[in-house]
Amino acid sequence: MKDVKEAMEAFHQRLRDAGLKSTRQRDVIVETFFKIDKHISVDELLVEARKQSPRIGYATVYRTMKLLVEQGLANPRRFDDGQTRYDPEFDKEQHDHLICVDCRRIIEFDDDEVLARLNKIAADHGLKLRRRSVEIYGECQVTDCPHKAN
Amino acid sequence: MKDVKEAMEAFHQRLRDAGLKSTRQRDVIVETFFKIDKHISVDELLVEARKQSPRIGYATVYRTMKLLVEQGLANPRRFDDGQTRYDPEFDKEQHDHLICVDCRRIIEFDDDEVLARLNKIAADHGLKLRRRSVEIYGECQVTDCPHKAN
DNA sequence: CTTCCTGCAAAATGTTTGCATTTAT
DNA sequence: ATAAATGCAAACATTTTGCAGGAAG
């Protein structure tokens, strides 16, 4: 997320629009989420948020992330490790993921050619593409993968 | 799966190669899995398998599916509904999925152009594609979607 | 007769919910 | 004042594990 302030404003606007309340906990969680700007899990987010506000509980993080998803500001992702992770989704194209099976490194990509083709495939089946999820799992061919030895 | 017999033979061969045992339960589960040939969940598989062998437990189904996955005869999939489902993977190209968000219908597809592009993307990042997961979520544009009304 | 497998129940995850209390509007 | 949010613990759903007994090689 390039502009955390902008994201927070969008968030507050959505809260107002929905008649929901702005609270310290939500602000801490959401701001942490946008600042970190990586594929963060609820566990990790809780740890970070507690540095700001130590009494925050799991439930609040879950509820806040659900809210962000509903408001279109975050996307839940589930890769191969059983944890739901979240991506900021604000002023940004949807993107896809390349995951190293050796070190679990996650690389984002966005490829017009793939997307165009997926649109065509959907259309050929009478559907309109609303959302897609493209993940490539690969193994390192170079020696820069820190966990390659495993 | 076109040829269940062939699939079972492959399964038994893998068991032998790995020094594992062939049991009634495994046979029932695996044969059911290959016969059904759809994206089946553990729950559904257990129900079906118990028609053949009523005392089969959850754990055995989980363990058998894990085994099939390890042996490369099944692929776990997780779409948007929180359940792990399995696809047979035998003598068959890996394929991808188009999911109708209105009726949850799942259409399989396999597109060389997409695959070629994904291979290139992986290579460009120094990885070798080992596996991919491509899902398109779309909404019906025609009137043949049974749950469109929802 | 040894090793592996099964079924059960218990444990371990990850996530959601109910409720009394607190907080924002 | 009212409605919504929090934190805690309990409930849930799914998957994994420990173990005693049973079956396969």
JSON list of N, CA, C and O in Angstrom, two decimals, chain B residues 24-67:
[
{"chain": "B", "resi": 24, "resn": "ARG", "atom": "N", "xyz": [-8.68, -53.56, 2.78]},
{"chain": "B", "resi": 24, "resn": "ARG", "atom": "CA", "xyz": [-10.05, -53.40, 2.28]},
{"chain": "B", "resi": 24, "resn": "ARG", "atom": "C", "xyz": [-10.47, -51.93, 2.32]},
{"chain": "B", "resi": 24, "resn": "ARG", "atom": "O", "xyz": [-11.01, -51.40, 1.36]},
{"chain": "B", "resi": 25, "resn": "GLN", "atom": "N", "xyz": [-10.20, -51.29, 3.46]},
{"chain": "B", "resi": 25, "resn": "GLN", "atom": "CA", "xyz": [-10.63, -49.90, 3.60]},
{"chain": "B", "resi": 25, "resn": "GLN", "atom": "C", "xyz": [-10.01, -49.01, 2.52]},
{"chain": "B", "resi": 25, "resn": "GLN", "atom": "O", "xyz": [-10.70, -48.19, 1.91]},
{"chain": "B", "resi": 26, "resn": "ARG", "atom": "N", "xyz": [-8.73, -49.18, 2.33]},
{"chain": "B", "resi": 26, "resn": "ARG", "atom": "CA", "xyz": [-8.07, -48.34, 1.32]},
{"chain": "B", "resi": 26, "resn": "ARG", "atom": "C", "xyz": [-8.67, -48.59, -0.04]},
{"chain": "B", "resi": 26, "resn": "ARG", "atom": "O", "xyz": [-8.91, -47.64, -0.80]},
{"chain": "B", "resi": 27, "resn": "ASP", "atom": "N", "xyz": [-8.90, -49.85, -0.34]},
{"chain": "B", "resi": 27, "resn": "ASP", "atom": "CA", "xyz": [-9.46, -50.16, -1.65]},
{"chain": "B", "resi": 27, "resn": "ASP", "atom": "C", "xyz": [-10.84, -49.52, -1.83]},
{"chain": "B", "resi": 27, "resn": "ASP", "atom": "O", "xyz": [-11.13, -48.94, -2.88]},
{"chain": "B", "resi": 28, "resn": "VAL", "atom": "N", "xyz": [-11.65, -49.64, -0.80]},
{"chain": "B", "resi": 28, "resn": "VAL", "atom": "CA", "xyz": [-12.99, -49.07, -0.89]},
{"chain": "B", "resi": 28, "resn": "VAL", "atom": "C", "xyz": [-12.91, -47.56, -1.10]},
{"chain": "B", "resi": 28, "resn": "VAL", "atom": "O", "xyz": [-13.56, -47.00, -1.98]},
{"chain": "B", "resi": 29, "resn": "ILE", "atom": "N", "xyz": [-12.10, -46.91, -0.29]},
{"chain": "B", "resi": 29, "resn": "ILE", "atom": "CA", "xyz": [-12.00, -45.45, -0.38]},
{"chain": "B", "resi": 29, "resn": "ILE", "atom": "C", "xyz": [-11.46, -45.02, -1.74]},
{"chain": "B", "resi": 29, "resn": "ILE", "atom": "O", "xyz": [-12.03, -44.15, -2.40]},
{"chain": "B", "resi": 30, "resn": "VAL", "atom": "N", "xyz": [-10.39, -45.64, -2.15]},
{"chain": "B", "resi": 30, "resn": "VAL", "atom": "CA", "xyz": [-9.74, -45.22, -3.39]},
{"chain": "B", "resi": 30, "resn": "VAL", "atom": "C", "xyz": [-10.63, -45.54, -4.59]},
{"chain": "B", "resi": 30, "resn": "VAL", "atom": "O", "xyz": [-10.77, -44.71, -5.50]},
{"chain": "B", "resi": 31, "resn": "GLU", "atom": "N", "xyz": [-11.25, -46.68, -4.58]},
{"chain": "B", "resi": 31, "resn": "GLU", "atom": "CA", "xyz": [-12.10, -47.03, -5.71]},
{"chain": "B", "resi": 31, "resn": "GLU", "atom": "C", "xyz": [-13.30, -46.08, -5.78]},
{"chain": "B", "resi": 31, "resn": "GLU", "atom": "O", "xyz": [-13.67, -45.61, -6.85]},
{"chain": "B", "resi": 32, "resn": "THR", "atom": "N", "xyz": [-13.87, -45.82, -4.63]},
{"chain": "B", "resi": 32, "resn": "THR", "atom": "CA", "xyz": [-14.99, -44.86, -4.59]},
{"chain": "B", "resi": 32, "resn": "THR", "atom": "C", "xyz": [-14.54, -43.52, -5.14]},
{"chain": "B", "resi": 32, "resn": "THR", "atom": "O", "xyz": [-15.21, -42.91, -5.98]},
{"chain": "B", "resi": 33, "resn": "PHE", "atom": "N", "xyz": [-13.39, -43.11, -4.70]},
{"chain": "B", "resi": 33, "resn": "PHE", "atom": "CA", "xyz": [-12.86, -41.82, -5.14]},
{"chain": "B", "resi": 33, "resn": "PHE", "atom": "C", "xyz": [-12.70, -41.77, -6.66]},
{"chain": "B", "resi": 33, "resn": "PHE", "atom": "O", "xyz": [-13.14, -40.83, -7.31]},
{"chain": "B", "resi": 34, "resn": "PHE", "atom": "N", "xyz": [-12.12, -42.80, -7.23]},
{"chain": "B", "resi": 34, "resn": "PHE", "atom": "CA", "xyz": [-11.90, -42.79, -8.67]},
{"chain": "B", "resi": 34, "resn": "PHE", "atom": "C", "xyz": [-13.20, -42.97, -9.45]},
{"chain": "B", "resi": 34, "resn": "PHE", "atom": "O", "xyz": [-13.36, -42.43, -10.54]},
{"chain": "B", "resi": 35, "resn": "LYS", "atom": "N", "xyz": [-14.12, -43.72, -8.88]},
{"chain": "B", "resi": 35, "resn": "LYS", "atom": "CA", "xyz": [-15.40, -43.92, -9.58]},
{"chain": "B", "resi": 35, "resn": "LYS", "atom": "C", "xyz": [-16.23, -42.65, -9.62]},
{"chain": "B", "resi": 35, "resn": "LYS", "atom": "O", "xyz": [-16.84, -42.33, -10.62]},
{"chain": "B", "resi": 36, "resn": "ILE", "atom": "N", "xyz": [-16.25, -41.97, -8.51]},
{"chain": "B", "resi": 36, "resn": "ILE", "atom": "CA", "xyz": [-17.06, -40.76, -8.42]},
{"chain": "B", "resi": 36, "resn": "ILE", "atom": "C", "xyz": [-16.55, -39.70, -9.39]},
{"chain": "B", "resi": 36, "resn": "ILE", "atom": "O", "xyz": [-17.30, -39.03, -10.06]},
{"chain": "B", "resi": 37, "resn": "ASP", "atom": "N", "xyz": [-15.24, -39.58, -9.45]},
{"chain": "B", "resi": 37, "resn": "ASP", "atom": "CA", "xyz": [-14.63, -38.67, -10.40]},
{"chain": "B", "resi": 37, "resn": "ASP", "atom": "C", "xyz": [-15.24, -37.27, -10.39]},
{"chain": "B", "resi": 37, "resn": "ASP", "atom": "O", "xyz": [-15.67, -36.75, -11.40]},
{"chain": "B", "resi": 38, "resn": "LYS", "atom": "N", "xyz": [-15.35, -36.73, -9.21]},
{"chain": "B", "resi": 38, "resn": "LYS", "atom": "CA", "xyz": [-15.70, -35.32, -9.14]},
{"chain": "B", "resi": 38, "resn": "LYS", "atom": "C", "xyz": [-14.94, -34.70, -7.97]},
{"chain": "B", "resi": 38, "resn": "LYS", "atom": "O", "xyz": [-14.20, -35.40, -7.29]},
{"chain": "B", "resi": 39, "resn": "HIS", "atom": "N", "xyz": [-15.15, -33.45, -7.75]},
{"chain": "B", "resi": 39, "resn": "HIS", "atom": "CA", "xyz": [-14.41, -32.77, -6.69]},
{"chain": "B", "resi": 39, "resn": "HIS", "atom": "C", "xyz": [-15.06, -33.11, -5.37]},
{"chain": "B", "resi": 39, "resn": "HIS", "atom": "O", "xyz": [-15.93, -32.41, -4.89]},
{"chain": "B", "resi": 40, "resn": "ILE", "atom": "N", "xyz": [-14.59, -34.20, -4.76]},
{"chain": "B", "resi": 40, "resn": "ILE", "atom": "CA", "xyz": [-15.28, -34.73, -3.60]},
{"chain": "B", "resi": 40, "resn": "ILE", "atom": "C", "xyz": [-14.57, -34.31, -2.31]},
{"chain": "B", "resi": 40, "resn": "ILE", "atom": "O", "xyz": [-13.35, -34.19, -2.26]},
{"chain": "B", "resi": 41, "resn": "SER", "atom": "N", "xyz": [-15.37, -34.08, -1.28]},
{"chain": "B", "resi": 41, "resn": "SER", "atom": "CA", "xyz": [-14.80, -33.74, 0.02]},
{"chain": "B", "resi": 41, "resn": "SER", "atom": "C", "xyz": [-14.68, -34.99, 0.87]},
{"chain": "B", "resi": 41, "resn": "SER", "atom": "O", "xyz": [-15.25, -36.04, 0.55]},
{"chain": "B", "resi": 42, "resn": "VAL", "atom": "N", "xyz": [-13.96, -34.89, 1.97]},
{"chain": "B", "resi": 42, "resn": "VAL", "atom": "CA", "xyz": [-13.78, -36.04, 2.85]},
{"chain": "B", "resi": 42, "resn": "VAL", "atom": "C", "xyz": [-15.12, -36.52, 3.40]},
{"chain": "B", "resi": 42, "resn": "VAL", "atom": "O", "xyz": [-15.39, -37.71, 3.45]},
{"chain": "B", "resi": 43, "resn": "ASP", "atom": "N", "xyz": [-15.96, -35.59, 3.78]},
{"chain": "B", "resi": 43, "resn": "ASP", "atom": "CA", "xyz": [-17.29, -35.94, 4.27]},
{"chain": "B", "resi": 43, "resn": "ASP", "atom": "C", "xyz": [-18.06, -36.79, 3.28]},
{"chain": "B", "resi": 43, "resn": "ASP", "atom": "O", "xyz": [-18.61, -37.83, 3.60]},
{"chain": "B", "resi": 44, "resn": "GLU", "atom": "N", "xyz": [-18.11, -36.29, 2.06]},
{"chain": "B", "resi": 44, "resn": "GLU", "atom": "CA", "xyz": [-18.85, -36.99, 1.02]},
{"chain": "B", "resi": 44, "resn": "GLU", "atom": "C", "xyz": [-18.25, -38.36, 0.75]},
{"chain": "B", "resi": 44, "resn": "GLU", "atom": "O", "xyz": [-18.96, -39.35, 0.57]},
{"chain": "B", "resi": 45, "resn": "LEU", "atom": "N", "xyz": [-16.94, -38.40, 0.74]},
{"chain": "B", "resi": 45, "resn": "LEU", "atom": "CA", "xyz": [-16.25, -39.65, 0.46]},
{"chain": "B", "resi": 45, "resn": "LEU", "atom": "C", "xyz": [-16.52, -40.66, 1.57]},
{"chain": "B", "resi": 45, "resn": "LEU", "atom": "O", "xyz": [-16.73, -41.85, 1.31]},
{"chain": "B", "resi": 46, "resn": "LEU", "atom": "N", "xyz": [-16.55, -40.18, 2.79]},
{"chain": "B", "resi": 46, "resn": "LEU", "atom": "CA", "xyz": [-16.82, -41.08, 3.92]},
{"chain": "B", "resi": 46, "resn": "LEU", "atom": "C", "xyz": [-18.22, -41.69, 3.78]},
{"chain": "B", "resi": 46, "resn": "LEU", "atom": "O", "xyz": [-18.39, -42.90, 3.96]},
{"chain": "B", "resi": 47, "resn": "VAL", "atom": "N", "xyz": [-19.19, -40.86, 3.46]},
{"chain": "B", "resi": 47, "resn": "VAL", "atom": "CA", "xyz": [-20.56, -41.36, 3.29]},
{"chain": "B", "resi": 47, "resn": "VAL", "atom": "C", "xyz": [-20.61, -42.46, 2.22]},
{"chain": "B", "resi": 47, "resn": "VAL", "atom": "O", "xyz": [-21.18, -43.52, 2.44]},
{"chain": "B", "resi": 48, "resn": "GLU", "atom": "N", "xyz": [-19.97, -42.18, 1.10]},
{"chain": "B", "resi": 48, "resn": "GLU", "atom": "CA", "xyz": [-19.98, -43.17, 0.01]},
{"chain": "B", "resi": 48, "resn": "GLU", "atom": "C", "xyz": [-19.26, -44.45, 0.40]},
{"chain": "B", "resi": 48, "resn": "GLU", "atom": "O", "xyz": [-19.73, -45.55, 0.16]},
{"chain": "B", "resi": 49, "resn": "ALA", "atom": "N", "xyz": [-18.10, -44.26, 1.01]},
{"chain": "B", "resi": 49, "resn": "ALA", "atom": "CA", "xyz": [-17.29, -45.43, 1.36]},
{"chain": "B", "resi": 49, "resn": "ALA", "atom": "C", "xyz": [-18.00, -46.32, 2.38]},
{"chain": "B", "resi": 49, "resn": "ALA", "atom": "O", "xyz": [-17.90, -47.54, 2.35]},
{"chain": "B", "resi": 50, "resn": "ARG", "atom": "N", "xyz": [-18.77, -45.67, 3.27]},
{"chain": "B", "resi": 50, "resn": "ARG", "atom": "CA", "xyz": [-19.46, -46.45, 4.31]},
{"chain": "B", "resi": 50, "resn": "ARG", "atom": "C", "xyz": [-20.59, -47.30, 3.74]},
{"chain": "B", "resi": 50, "resn": "ARG", "atom": "O", "xyz": [-21.05, -48.23, 4.39]},
{"chain": "B", "resi": 51, "resn": "LYS", "atom": "N", "xyz": [-21.02, -46.97, 2.54]},
{"chain": "B", "resi": 51, "resn": "LYS", "atom": "CA", "xyz": [-22.02, -47.83, 1.89]},
{"chain": "B", "resi": 51, "resn": "LYS", "atom": "C", "xyz": [-21.41, -49.19, 1.59]},
{"chain": "B", "resi": 51, "resn": "LYS", "atom": "O", "xyz": [-22.10, -50.20, 1.56]},
{"chain": "B", "resi": 52, "resn": "GLN", "atom": "N", "xyz": [-20.13, -49.20, 1.37]},
{"chain": "B", "resi": 52, "resn": "GLN", "atom": "CA", "xyz": [-19.41, -50.44, 1.07]},
{"chain": "B", "resi": 52, "resn": "GLN", "atom": "C", "xyz": [-18.88, -51.10, 2.34]},
{"chain": "B", "resi": 52, "resn": "GLN", "atom": "O", "xyz": [-18.78, -52.30, 2.43]},
{"chain": "B", "resi": 53, "resn": "SER", "atom": "N", "xyz": [-18.51, -50.27, 3.26]},
{"chain": "B", "resi": 53, "resn": "SER", "atom": "CA", "xyz": [-17.79, -50.76, 4.43]},
{"chain": "B", "resi": 53, "resn": "SER", "atom": "C", "xyz": [-18.10, -49.81, 5.59]},
{"chain": "B", "resi": 53, "resn": "SER", "atom": "O", "xyz": [-17.38, -48.86, 5.85]},
{"chain": "B", "resi": 54, "resn": "PRO", "atom": "N", "xyz": [-19.20, -50.10, 6.29]},
{"chain": "B", "resi": 54, "resn": "PRO", "atom": "CA", "xyz": [-19.81, -49.14, 7.21]},
{"chain": "B", "resi": 54, "resn": "PRO", "atom": "C", "xyz": [-18.95, -48.71, 8.40]},
{"chain": "B", "resi": 54, "resn": "PRO", "atom": "O", "xyz": [-19.23, -47.68, 9.00]},
{"chain": "B", "resi": 55, "resn": "ARG", "atom": "N", "xyz": [-17.92, -49.46, 8.74]},
{"chain": "B", "resi": 55, "resn": "ARG", "atom": "CA", "xyz": [-17.18, -49.10, 9.94]},
{"chain": "B", "resi": 55, "resn": "ARG", "atom": "C", "xyz": [-15.98, -48.18, 9.66]},
{"chain": "B", "resi": 55, "resn": "ARG", "atom": "O", "xyz": [-15.19, -47.88, 10.58]},
{"chain": "B", "resi": 56, "resn": "ILE", "atom": "N", "xyz": [-15.84, -47.77, 8.44]},
{"chain": "B", "resi": 56, "resn": "ILE", "atom": "CA", "xyz": [-14.73, -46.88, 8.11]},
{"chain": "B", "resi": 56, "resn": "ILE", "atom": "C", "xyz": [-14.84, -45.56, 8.88]},
{"chain": "B", "resi": 56, "resn": "ILE", "atom": "O", "xyz": [-15.93, -45.01, 9.01]},
{"chain": "B", "resi": 57, "resn": "GLY", "atom": "N", "xyz": [-13.73, -45.08, 9.41]},
{"chain": "B", "resi": 57, "resn": "GLY", "atom": "CA", "xyz": [-13.72, -43.85, 10.19]},
{"chain": "B", "resi": 57, "resn": "GLY", "atom": "C", "xyz": [-13.13, -42.67, 9.43]},
{"chain": "B", "resi": 57, "resn": "GLY", "atom": "O", "xyz": [-12.48, -42.85, 8.40]},
{"chain": "B", "resi": 58, "resn": "TYR", "atom": "N", "xyz": [-13.35, -41.51, 9.96]},
{"chain": "B", "resi": 58, "resn": "TYR", "atom": "CA", "xyz": [-12.80, -40.30, 9.36]},
{"chain": "B", "resi": 58, "resn": "TYR", "atom": "C", "xyz": [-11.30, -40.40, 9.16]},
{"chain": "B", "resi": 58, "resn": "TYR", "atom": "O", "xyz": [-10.77, -40.08, 8.10]},
{"chain": "B", "resi": 59, "resn": "ALA", "atom": "N", "xyz": [-10.64, -40.81, 10.20]},
{"chain": "B", "resi": 59, "resn": "ALA", "atom": "CA", "xyz": [-9.18, -40.80, 10.16]},
{"chain": "B", "resi": 59, "resn": "ALA", "atom": "C", "xyz": [-8.65, -41.61, 8.98]},
{"chain": "B", "resi": 59, "resn": "ALA", "atom": "O", "xyz": [-7.70, -41.20, 8.33]},
{"chain": "B", "resi": 60, "resn": "THR", "atom": "N", "xyz": [-9.29, -42.71, 8.72]},
{"chain": "B", "resi": 60, "resn": "THR", "atom": "CA", "xyz": [-8.81, -43.56, 7.62]},
{"chain": "B", "resi": 60, "resn": "THR", "atom": "C", "xyz": [-8.99, -42.86, 6.28]},
{"chain": "B", "resi": 60, "resn": "THR", "atom": "O", "xyz": [-8.12, -42.93, 5.40]},
{"chain": "B", "resi": 61, "resn": "VAL", "atom": "N", "xyz": [-10.09, -42.17, 6.14]},
{"chain": "B", "resi": 61, "resn": "VAL", "atom": "CA", "xyz": [-10.30, -41.43, 4.90]},
{"chain": "B", "resi": 61, "resn": "VAL", "atom": "C", "xyz": [-9.25, -40.33, 4.76]},
{"chain": "B", "resi": 61, "resn": "VAL", "atom": "O", "xyz": [-8.62, -40.19, 3.71]},
{"chain": "B", "resi": 62, "resn": "TYR", "atom": "N", "xyz": [-9.05, -39.59, 5.82]},
{"chain": "B", "resi": 62, "resn": "TYR", "atom": "CA", "xyz": [-8.03, -38.54, 5.77]},
{"chain": "B", "resi": 62, "resn": "TYR", "atom": "C", "xyz": [-6.66, -39.13, 5.44]},
{"chain": "B", "resi": 62, "resn": "TYR", "atom": "O", "xyz": [-5.93, -38.61, 4.60]},
{"chain": "B", "resi": 63, "resn": "ARG", "atom": "N", "xyz": [-6.34, -40.21, 6.12]},
{"chain": "B", "resi": 63, "resn": "ARG", "atom": "CA", "xyz": [-5.01, -40.80, 5.90]},
{"chain": "B", "resi": 63, "resn": "ARG", "atom": "C", "xyz": [-4.87, -41.35, 4.49]},
{"chain": "B", "resi": 63, "resn": "ARG", "atom": "O", "xyz": [-3.82, -41.23, 3.86]},
{"chain": "B", "resi": 64, "resn": "THR", "atom": "N", "xyz": [-5.94, -41.92, 3.99]},
{"chain": "B", "resi": 64, "resn": "THR", "atom": "CA", "xyz": [-5.88, -42.49, 2.63]},
{"chain": "B", "resi": 64, "resn": "THR", "atom": "C", "xyz": [-5.75, -41.38, 1.59]},
{"chain": "B", "resi": 64, "resn": "THR", "atom": "O", "xyz": [-4.99, -41.49, 0.64]},
{"chain": "B", "resi": 65, "resn": "MET", "atom": "N", "xyz": [-6.47, -40.30, 1.78]},
{"chain": "B", "resi": 65, "resn": "MET", "atom": "CA", "xyz": [-6.38, -39.22, 0.81]},
{"chain": "B", "resi": 65, "resn": "MET", "atom": "C", "xyz": [-5.01, -38.56, 0.86]},
{"chain": "B", "resi": 65, "resn": "MET", "atom": "O", "xyz": [-4.46, -38.18, -0.17]},
{"chain": "B", "resi": 66, "resn": "LYS", "atom": "N", "xyz": [-4.47, -38.46, 2.05]},
{"chain": "B", "resi": 66, "resn": "LYS", "atom": "CA", "xyz": [-3.12, -37.91, 2.17]},
{"chain": "B", "resi": 66, "resn": "LYS", "atom": "C", "xyz": [-2.13, -38.80, 1.41]},
{"chain": "B", "resi": 66, "resn": "LYS", "atom": "O", "xyz": [-1.24, -38.31, 0.70]},
{"chain": "B", "resi": 67, "resn": "LEU", "atom": "N", "xyz": [-2.33, -40.08, 1.55]},
{"chain": "B", "resi": 67, "resn": "LEU", "atom": "CA", "xyz": [-1.49, -41.04, 0.84]},
{"chain": "B", "resi": 67, "resn": "LEU", "atom": "C", "xyz": [-1.62, -40.88, -0.66]},
{"chain": "B", "resi": 67, "resn": "LEU", "atom": "O", "xyz": [-0.62, -40.84, -1.40]}
]
